[in-house]
């Protein structure tokens, strides 16, 4: 029977140690088992390398780790509990997030609760238990920082995404922390480990280029989620480098001598497509489909405005022979003056958001003049989620907000005088600006243009409703 040389045994021992086998007795048994299998295959006339390759193919790339996991599961109660917790929380969290996405799309109740529970299950149960399980399976001090940074980045990303979907404050900060952990902790530590592997020296250039492209891609994705400029260029650059340079290069180096298509290669292709397709969709500006959900609310407010405007016109037409016509016309004139002030604020906000810093844009296409007044074309807005305009025009203390407050108070006081004060403070309560706009200067630091325009649309519709009440009250006297 052929016998292995000491050099052959050392090669087998080194290969098995790289599988992170932490039990010394299990390591010795696995080495002995593999050596016996190799010697058995060599009886057929195969060389050591041929026989060893055949044994590795029979065992599979994960068989030794599976043996260790089974051993740990049998002898370590804490590992067994953590393993169960990890599996249950992963399944439960994924299912809840899946149903939360469905409920969110269909606008069904309960989406927020499912989203929150799913994020908590994955971020605060699955990830910590997975970290404990991974540590127990490897006991690798060199990779501990890699594991912690990876799980920290994943935890922050899950929490940040949940906050972003729920429109909670702090989402941007949490996502920024996740991006920082991924770009400056996880990817560099992974790159260092890969560069230290002496057997993969031919792949060092691929690893460095891939790490740079991945940092570029993650940064672009974060900017895209936050609707910040520069996201498209970074996403496009990262995708081009990863999928047109790094991926083909790595594939050629890794599998150039393989005669069969490996399962790892198939999974790599599928995983790459899972990353590339959503990124390409984002970069093709299909964000407009996402924005269209916000446009629906604006269009509904515009339809309500047109209805209230036409109702006021009809009321005046039906009472043209009434003795109260001069007073009704005066009410309409004051209403139009107040609406003109709000329309001007809307135009200024859009011009600032569409233009560069300090240089308002020309917005002749974004606002159409119709019989009922200016009508915003939301689909033509370039930066509908810009946050500068609200801070400059609608926060307490700014000149336009003060002008709007004075206009609303004067209008309310005028109507209260006409109705004889039968319900003191009624119009002041209906036209209270703090109901529609930020009540504190710190509240508007992250309010988007769309939210600001929606608040002003609600205010305009309320003004028309108040006008209708005043019309009815005055004509009844």
Coordinates of C-alpha atoms in Angstrom, one line a residue:
X1 CA 0.0 0.0 0.0
X2 CA 1.4 3.4 -1.0
X3 CA 2.5 5.6 2.0
X4 CA 2.5 9.4 2.2
X5 CA 5.7 11.4 2.7
X6 CA 6.1 13.8 5.6
X7 CA 5.8 16.6 3.1
X8 CA 2.5 15.3 1.9
X9 CA 1.1 14.9 5.4
X10 CA 2.2 18.5 6.3
X11 CA 0.3 19.8 3.3
X12 CA -2.8 17.9 4.4
X13 CA -2.4 19.2 7.9
X14 CA -2.0 22.8 6.8
X15 CA -5.0 22.6 4.5
X16 CA -7.2 21.2 7.3
X17 CA -6.0 23.8 9.8
X18 CA -7.1 26.5 7.4
X19 CA -10.7 25.2 7.8
X20 CA -10.7 26.7 11.4
X21 CA -10.9 23.4 13.2
X22 CA -10.6 24.4 16.8
X23 CA -10.7 21.0 18.5
X24 CA -7.2 19.5 18.6
X25 CA -8.4 15.9 18.9
X26 CA -10.9 16.4 16.0
X27 CA -8.1 18.0 14.0
X28 CA -5.9 14.9 14.4
X29 CA -8.7 12.6 13.6
X30 CA -9.6 14.5 10.4
X31 CA -5.9 14.5 9.3
X32 CA -5.6 10.8 9.9
X33 CA -8.9 10.2 8.0
X34 CA -7.9 12.2 5.0
X35 CA -4.5 10.6 4.9
X36 CA -6.0 7.1 4.8
X37 CA -8.4 8.1 2.0
X38 CA -5.6 9.6 0.0
X39 CA -3.5 6.4 0.4
X40 CA -6.4 4.3 -0.6
X41 CA -6.9 6.3 -3.8
X42 CA -3.2 6.1 -4.6
X43 CA -3.5 2.3 -4.8
X44 CA -5.1 2.7 -8.2
X45 CA -2.0 4.3 -9.5
X46 CA -2.8 7.9 -8.9
X47 CA -0.2 10.4 -7.8
X48 CA -0.5 12.2 -4.4
X49 CA -1.9 15.4 -6.0
X50 CA -4.4 13.5 -8.1
X51 CA -5.6 11.4 -5.2
X52 CA -5.7 14.3 -2.8
X53 CA -7.7 16.3 -5.3
X54 CA -10.2 13.4 -5.7
X55 CA -10.6 13.1 -1.9
X56 CA -11.3 16.8 -1.6
X57 CA -13.9 16.7 -4.3
X58 CA -15.6 13.8 -2.6
X59 CA -15.7 15.5 0.8
X60 CA -16.8 18.9 -0.5
X61 CA -15.5 22.3 0.5
X62 CA -17.6 22.4 3.8
X63 CA -17.6 18.9 5.0
X64 CA -14.9 19.4 7.6
X65 CA -16.6 22.5 9.0
X66 CA -19.9 20.5 9.1
X67 CA -18.2 17.8 11.1
X68 CA -16.9 20.4 13.6
X69 CA -20.4 22.0 13.8
X70 CA -22.0 18.7 14.5
X71 CA -19.4 18.0 17.2
X72 CA -20.0 21.4 18.8
X73 CA -23.7 20.9 18.6
X74 CA -23.3 17.6 20.5
X75 CA -20.9 18.7 23.3
X76 CA -21.6 22.5 23.8
X77 CA -25.0 23.4 25.2
X78 CA -24.5 27.2 24.8
X79 CA -23.5 26.7 21.2
X80 CA -26.6 24.6 20.6
X81 CA -28.9 27.2 22.1
X82 CA -27.2 30.0 20.2
X83 CA -27.5 28.0 16.9
X84 CA -31.2 27.6 17.5
X85 CA -31.7 31.2 18.4
X86 CA -29.8 32.3 15.3
X87 CA -31.9 30.1 13.0
X88 CA -35.3 31.0 14.5
X89 CA -34.6 34.8 14.6
X90 CA -33.3 34.7 11.0
X91 CA -36.4 32.9 9.7
X92 CA -38.8 35.0 11.8
X93 CA -37.1 38.3 11.0
X94 CA -37.0 37.6 7.2
X95 CA -40.6 36.5 7.1
X96 CA -41.7 39.6 9.0
X97 CA -39.7 42.0 6.8
X98 CA -41.2 40.2 3.7
X99 CA -44.7 40.7 4.9
X100 CA -43.9 44.2 6.0
X101 CA -42.8 45.1 2.5
X102 CA -46.0 43.6 1.1
X103 CA -48.2 45.5 3.6
X104 CA -46.3 48.7 2.9
X105 CA -46.8 48.4 -0.9
X106 CA -50.5 47.6 -0.5
X107 CA -51.0 50.3 2.2
X108 CA -52.4 47.8 4.6
X109 CA -52.4 48.4 8.4
X110 CA -49.7 46.7 10.4
X111 CA -46.8 47.3 8.0
X112 CA -44.9 49.5 10.5
X113 CA -45.2 47.0 13.4
X114 CA -44.0 44.1 11.2
X115 CA -41.1 46.2 9.9
X116 CA -40.1 47.2 13.4
X117 CA -40.3 43.6 14.8
X118 CA -38.5 42.2 11.8
X119 CA -35.7 44.7 12.1
X120 CA -35.4 44.0 15.9
X121 CA -35.3 40.3 15.3
X122 CA -32.5 40.5 12.7
X123 CA -30.4 43.3 14.2
X124 CA -30.6 42.5 17.9
X125 CA -31.2 38.8 18.0
X126 CA -29.9 37.1 14.8
X127 CA -26.7 39.2 14.4
X128 CA -25.4 38.9 18.0
X129 CA -26.2 35.2 18.1
X130 CA -24.6 34.6 14.7
X131 CA -21.5 36.4 16.0
X132 CA -21.3 34.1 19.0
X133 CA -21.8 31.0 16.9
X134 CA -19.1 32.1 14.4
X135 CA -16.6 32.8 17.2
X136 CA -17.3 29.4 18.8
X137 CA -16.7 27.7 15.4
X138 CA -13.4 29.5 14.6
X139 CA -11.8 30.9 17.8
X140 CA -9.8 33.1 15.4
X141 CA -8.5 36.2 17.1
X142 CA -7.1 37.5 13.8
X143 CA -10.6 37.6 12.4
X144 CA -12.4 38.8 15.4
X145 CA -12.3 42.5 14.3
X146 CA -13.5 41.4 10.9
X147 CA -16.5 39.6 12.4
X148 CA -17.4 42.5 14.7
X149 CA -17.1 45.2 12.0
X150 CA -19.2 43.1 9.6
X151 CA -22.0 42.5 12.1
X152 CA -21.9 46.1 13.3
X153 CA -22.3 47.4 9.8
X154 CA -25.1 44.9 9.1
X155 CA -26.9 45.8 12.3
X156 CA -26.7 49.5 11.7
X157 CA -27.9 49.1 8.1
X158 CA -30.9 47.1 9.1
X159 CA -31.9 49.6 11.8
X160 CA -31.2 52.6 9.5
X161 CA -33.3 51.1 6.7
X162 CA -36.2 50.5 9.1
X163 CA -35.9 54.1 10.3
X164 CA -35.8 55.4 6.7
X165 CA -38.9 53.4 5.7
X166 CA -40.8 54.4 8.9
X167 CA -39.7 58.1 8.3
X168 CA -38.3 58.3 11.9
X169 CA -35.7 60.9 12.8
X170 CA -32.1 59.7 12.9
X171 CA -32.3 57.4 9.9
X172 CA -29.7 59.4 8.0
X173 CA -27.3 59.3 11.0
X174 CA -27.7 55.5 11.5
X175 CA -27.2 54.8 7.7
X176 CA -24.1 57.1 7.8
X177 CA -22.7 55.1 10.7
X178 CA -23.4 51.8 8.8
X179 CA -21.6 53.2 5.7
X180 CA -18.7 54.3 7.8
X181 CA -18.4 50.8 9.5
X182 CA -18.6 49.1 6.1
X183 CA -16.2 51.3 4.2
X184 CA -13.6 52.0 6.9
X185 CA -13.8 49.0 9.2
X186 CA -15.2 45.9 7.5
X187 CA -13.8 46.2 4.0
X188 CA -10.2 47.3 5.1
X189 CA -10.0 44.4 7.6
X190 CA -11.2 41.9 5.0
X191 CA -8.7 43.3 2.5
X192 CA -5.9 42.9 5.1
X193 CA -6.8 39.2 5.7
X194 CA -6.9 38.5 2.0
X195 CA -3.6 40.2 1.3
X196 CA -1.9 38.2 4.1
X197 CA -2.8 34.9 2.4
X198 CA 0.4 33.9 0.8
X199 CA -1.3 31.3 -1.4
X200 CA -3.4 34.0 -3.1
X201 CA -0.7 36.5 -4.0
X202 CA -1.8 36.5 -7.6
X203 CA -5.1 37.9 -6.5
X204 CA -3.8 40.9 -4.5
X205 CA -4.4 43.4 -7.3
X206 CA -7.9 42.1 -7.8
X207 CA -8.7 42.4 -4.1
X208 CA -7.4 46.0 -3.8
X209 CA -9.3 47.1 -6.9
X210 CA -12.5 45.2 -5.7
X211 CA -12.3 46.8 -2.3
X212 CA -12.0 50.3 -3.8
X213 CA -14.9 49.7 -6.1
X214 CA -17.0 48.3 -3.3
X215 CA -16.4 51.4 -1.2
X216 CA -17.3 53.5 -4.1
X217 CA -20.6 51.5 -4.6
X218 CA -21.6 51.6 -0.9
X219 CA -21.0 55.3 -0.7
X220 CA -23.0 55.9 -3.9
X221 CA -25.9 53.7 -2.5
X222 CA -25.9 55.7 0.7
X223 CA -26.0 59.0 -1.2
X224 CA -28.8 57.7 -3.3
X225 CA -30.9 56.7 -0.3
X226 CA -30.3 60.2 1.2
X227 CA -31.1 61.9 -2.1
X228 CA -27.7 63.6 -2.1
X229 CA -25.8 64.7 -5.2
X230 CA -23.1 62.5 -6.6
X231 CA -24.8 59.2 -6.0
X232 CA -25.3 58.3 -9.7
X233 CA -21.6 58.8 -10.6
X234 CA -20.4 56.7 -7.6
X235 CA -22.9 53.9 -8.2
X236 CA -22.0 53.8 -12.0
X237 CA -18.3 53.8 -11.3
X238 CA -18.5 51.1 -8.7
X239 CA -20.8 48.8 -10.8
X240 CA -18.5 49.2 -13.9
X241 CA -15.3 48.4 -12.0
X242 CA -16.9 45.4 -10.1
X243 CA -18.7 43.8 -13.0
X244 CA -16.6 44.7 -16.0
X245 CA -13.1 44.4 -14.5
X246 CA -13.0 42.8 -11.0
X247 CA -15.5 40.0 -11.6
X248 CA -14.1 38.7 -14.9
X249 CA -10.5 39.1 -13.7
X250 CA -11.2 37.2 -10.4
X251 CA -13.1 34.5 -12.3
X252 CA -10.3 34.0 -14.8
X253 CA -7.7 33.7 -12.0
X254 CA -9.8 31.4 -9.9
X255 CA -11.3 29.0 -12.4
X256 CA -9.0 29.1 -15.4
X257 CA -7.8 25.5 -14.7
X258 CA -11.2 24.1 -13.7
X259 CA -12.7 21.6 -16.1
X260 CA -16.2 21.7 -14.5
X261 CA -18.5 24.6 -13.5
X262 CA -18.5 24.8 -9.7
X263 CA -21.4 25.6 -7.5
X264 CA -19.4 28.4 -6.0
X265 CA -19.1 30.1 -9.4
X266 CA -22.9 29.8 -10.0
X267 CA -23.7 31.3 -6.6
X268 CA -21.2 34.1 -7.3
X269 CA -22.9 34.9 -10.6
X270 CA -26.4 34.9 -9.0
X271 CA -25.3 37.0 -6.1
X272 CA -23.6 39.5 -8.4
X273 CA -26.8 39.8 -10.4
X274 CA -28.8 40.3 -7.2
X275 CA -26.6 43.3 -6.4
X276 CA -26.2 44.6 -10.0
X277 CA -29.8 44.7 -11.1
X278 CA -31.2 46.8 -8.2
X279 CA -28.2 49.2 -8.5
X280 CA -28.8 49.6 -12.2
X281 CA -32.5 50.3 -11.6
X282 CA -31.6 52.9 -9.1
X283 CA -29.0 54.5 -11.4
X284 CA -31.5 54.5 -14.4
X285 CA -33.5 57.0 -12.3
X286 CA -36.4 54.6 -11.7
X287 CA -36.5 56.5 -8.4
X288 CA -39.3 58.4 -10.2
X289 CA -41.6 55.5 -9.6
X290 CA -40.9 55.8 -5.9
X291 CA -41.4 59.6 -6.0
X292 CA -44.7 59.1 -7.8
X293 CA -46.2 57.8 -4.5
X294 CA -45.7 61.2 -3.0
X295 CA -47.0 63.0 -6.1
X296 CA -50.4 61.3 -5.6
X297 CA -51.0 63.2 -2.4
X298 CA -50.1 66.4 -4.0
X299 CA -52.4 65.7 -6.9
X300 CA -55.2 65.0 -4.5
X301 CA -54.7 68.3 -2.7
X302 CA -54.7 70.1 -6.1
X303 CA -58.0 68.4 -7.0
X304 CA -59.4 69.5 -3.7
X305 CA -58.1 73.1 -4.4
X306 CA -59.8 73.1 -7.8
X307 CA -63.1 71.9 -6.3
X308 CA -63.1 74.5 -3.5
X309 CA -62.1 77.3 -6.0
X310 CA -64.9 76.3 -8.4
X311 CA -67.4 76.1 -5.5
X312 CA -66.5 79.6 -4.4
X313 CA -67.0 80.9 -8.0
X314 CA -70.4 79.2 -8.2
X315 CA -71.5 80.7 -4.9
X316 CA -70.7 84.2 -6.1
X317 CA -72.5 83.5 -9.4
X318 CA -75.6 82.3 -7.6
X319 CA -75.6 85.4 -5.3
X320 CA -74.8 88.0 -7.9
X321 CA -78.2 89.8 -7.2
X322 CA -77.7 89.7 -3.5
X323 CA -77.2 92.9 -1.4
X324 CA -74.1 91.3 0.1
X325 CA -72.3 91.0 -3.2
X326 CA -69.8 93.8 -2.5
X327 CA -68.9 92.2 0.8
X328 CA -68.5 88.8 -0.8
X329 CA -66.3 90.3 -3.5
X330 CA -64.1 91.9 -0.8
X331 CA -63.8 88.5 1.0
X332 CA -62.7 86.9 -2.3
X333 CA -60.2 89.7 -3.0
X334 CA -58.6 89.2 0.4
X335 CA -58.6 85.5 0.0
X336 CA -56.9 85.8 -3.4
X337 CA -54.2 88.2 -1.9
X338 CA -53.4 85.6 0.8
X339 CA -53.3 82.8 -1.8
X340 CA -51.0 84.9 -3.9
X341 CA -48.6 85.2 -1.0
X342 CA -48.5 81.4 -0.6
X343 CA -48.1 80.8 -4.3
X344 CA -45.1 83.1 -4.3
X345 CA -43.6 81.2 -1.4
X346 CA -44.1 78.0 -3.3
X347 CA -42.4 79.4 -6.4
X348 CA -39.5 80.7 -4.5
X349 CA -39.0 77.3 -2.7
X350 CA -39.0 75.4 -6.0
X351 CA -36.6 77.9 -7.6
X352 CA -34.2 77.5 -4.7
X353 CA -34.4 73.7 -4.7
X354 CA -34.0 73.3 -8.4
X355 CA -31.1 75.7 -8.6
X356 CA -27.6 75.7 -7.2
X357 CA -26.6 77.2 -3.9
X358 CA -27.4 81.0 -4.0
X359 CA -28.6 80.8 -7.6
X360 CA -32.3 80.1 -8.0
X361 CA -33.4 78.3 -11.1
X362 CA -35.8 79.4 -13.8
X363 CA -39.0 77.4 -13.2
X364 CA -41.3 78.3 -16.2
X365 CA -41.9 74.6 -16.9
X366 CA -42.5 73.5 -13.3
X367 CA -45.4 75.8 -12.7
X368 CA -48.3 76.3 -15.1
X369 CA -50.7 79.2 -14.8
X370 CA -54.3 78.0 -14.9
X371 CA -57.7 79.7 -14.3
X372 CA -57.7 78.6 -10.7
X373 CA -54.1 79.8 -10.2
X374 CA -50.6 78.4 -10.4
X375 CA -50.4 74.6 -10.6
X376 CA -47.1 72.8 -9.8
X377 CA -46.0 70.0 -12.2
X378 CA -44.4 67.7 -9.6
X379 CA -43.2 65.2 -12.2
X380 CA -40.9 67.8 -13.6
X381 CA -39.1 68.6 -10.3
X382 CA -35.5 67.7 -10.4
X383 CA -34.9 67.7 -6.6
X384 CA -38.2 67.1 -5.0
X385 CA -36.6 65.9 -1.7
X386 CA -34.2 68.8 -1.3
X387 CA -34.2 70.1 2.3
X388 CA -32.9 73.7 1.8
X389 CA -36.1 75.5 0.9
X390 CA -38.2 74.7 3.9
X391 CA -35.4 75.9 6.2
X392 CA -35.1 79.2 4.3
X393 CA -38.8 80.0 3.7
X394 CA -41.1 78.2 6.3
X395 CA -39.3 78.1 9.6
X396 CA -40.3 80.5 12.4
X397 CA -38.3 83.6 12.4
X398 CA -37.6 83.9 8.6
X399 CA -39.0 86.8 6.7
X400 CA -41.5 84.8 4.5
X401 CA -42.8 82.9 7.5
X402 CA -43.4 86.2 9.4
X403 CA -45.1 87.6 6.3
X404 CA -47.3 84.6 6.1
X405 CA -48.2 84.7 9.8
X406 CA -49.2 88.3 9.5
X407 CA -51.3 87.6 6.5
X408 CA -53.1 84.8 8.1
X409 CA -53.8 86.8 11.3
X410 CA -55.0 89.8 9.4
X411 CA -57.3 87.6 7.3
X412 CA -58.7 85.8 10.3
X413 CA -59.3 89.1 12.2
X414 CA -61.1 90.5 9.2
X415 CA -63.4 87.5 8.9
X416 CA -64.1 87.5 12.6
X417 CA -65.2 91.1 12.4
X418 CA -67.6 90.3 9.6
X419 CA -69.3 87.5 11.4
X420 CA -69.9 89.5 14.5
X421 CA -67.8 87.3 16.8
X422 CA -70.5 84.7 17.3
X423 CA -67.7 82.1 17.7
X424 CA -64.7 83.9 19.1
X425 CA -61.4 82.6 17.8
X426 CA -62.9 80.2 15.3
X427 CA -61.0 81.5 12.3
X428 CA -57.8 82.0 14.3
X429 CA -57.9 78.3 15.2
X430 CA -58.6 77.2 11.6
X431 CA -55.8 79.4 10.2
X432 CA -53.2 78.8 12.9
X433 CA -49.9 78.4 10.9
X434 CA -48.3 76.1 13.5
X435 CA -50.9 73.5 12.6
X436 CA -49.6 73.3 9.0
X437 CA -46.0 74.5 9.3
X438 CA -43.0 73.8 11.7
X439 CA -43.7 75.3 15.1
X440 CA -40.0 75.4 16.1
X441 CA -37.0 76.4 14.1
X442 CA -35.2 73.1 14.9
X443 CA -38.1 71.0 13.5
X444 CA -37.5 71.9 9.9
X445 CA -33.8 71.0 9.5
X446 CA -34.7 67.9 7.5
X447 CA -38.1 68.6 6.0
X448 CA -38.1 68.1 2.2
X449 CA -39.5 70.3 -0.5
X450 CA -42.3 67.8 -1.1
X451 CA -43.4 67.9 2.5
X452 CA -43.2 71.7 2.6
X453 CA -45.3 72.0 -0.6
X454 CA -47.8 69.5 0.8
X455 CA -48.2 71.6 4.0
X456 CA -48.8 74.8 1.9
X457 CA -51.3 72.9 -0.2
X458 CA -53.2 71.9 2.9
X459 CA -53.1 75.5 4.1
X460 CA -54.5 76.8 0.8
X461 CA -57.3 74.4 0.9
X462 CA -58.1 75.4 4.5
X463 CA -58.2 79.0 3.4
X464 CA -60.7 78.2 0.6
X465 CA -62.8 76.3 3.1
X466 CA -62.7 79.2 5.5
X467 CA -63.7 81.5 2.7
X468 CA -66.7 79.2 2.0
X469 CA -67.8 79.4 5.6
X470 CA -67.5 83.2 5.5
X471 CA -69.5 83.4 2.3
X472 CA -72.3 81.4 3.9
X473 CA -72.3 83.4 7.1
X474 CA -72.3 86.8 5.4
X475 CA -75.0 85.9 2.9
X476 CA -77.3 84.6 5.7
X477 CA -77.3 87.9 7.5

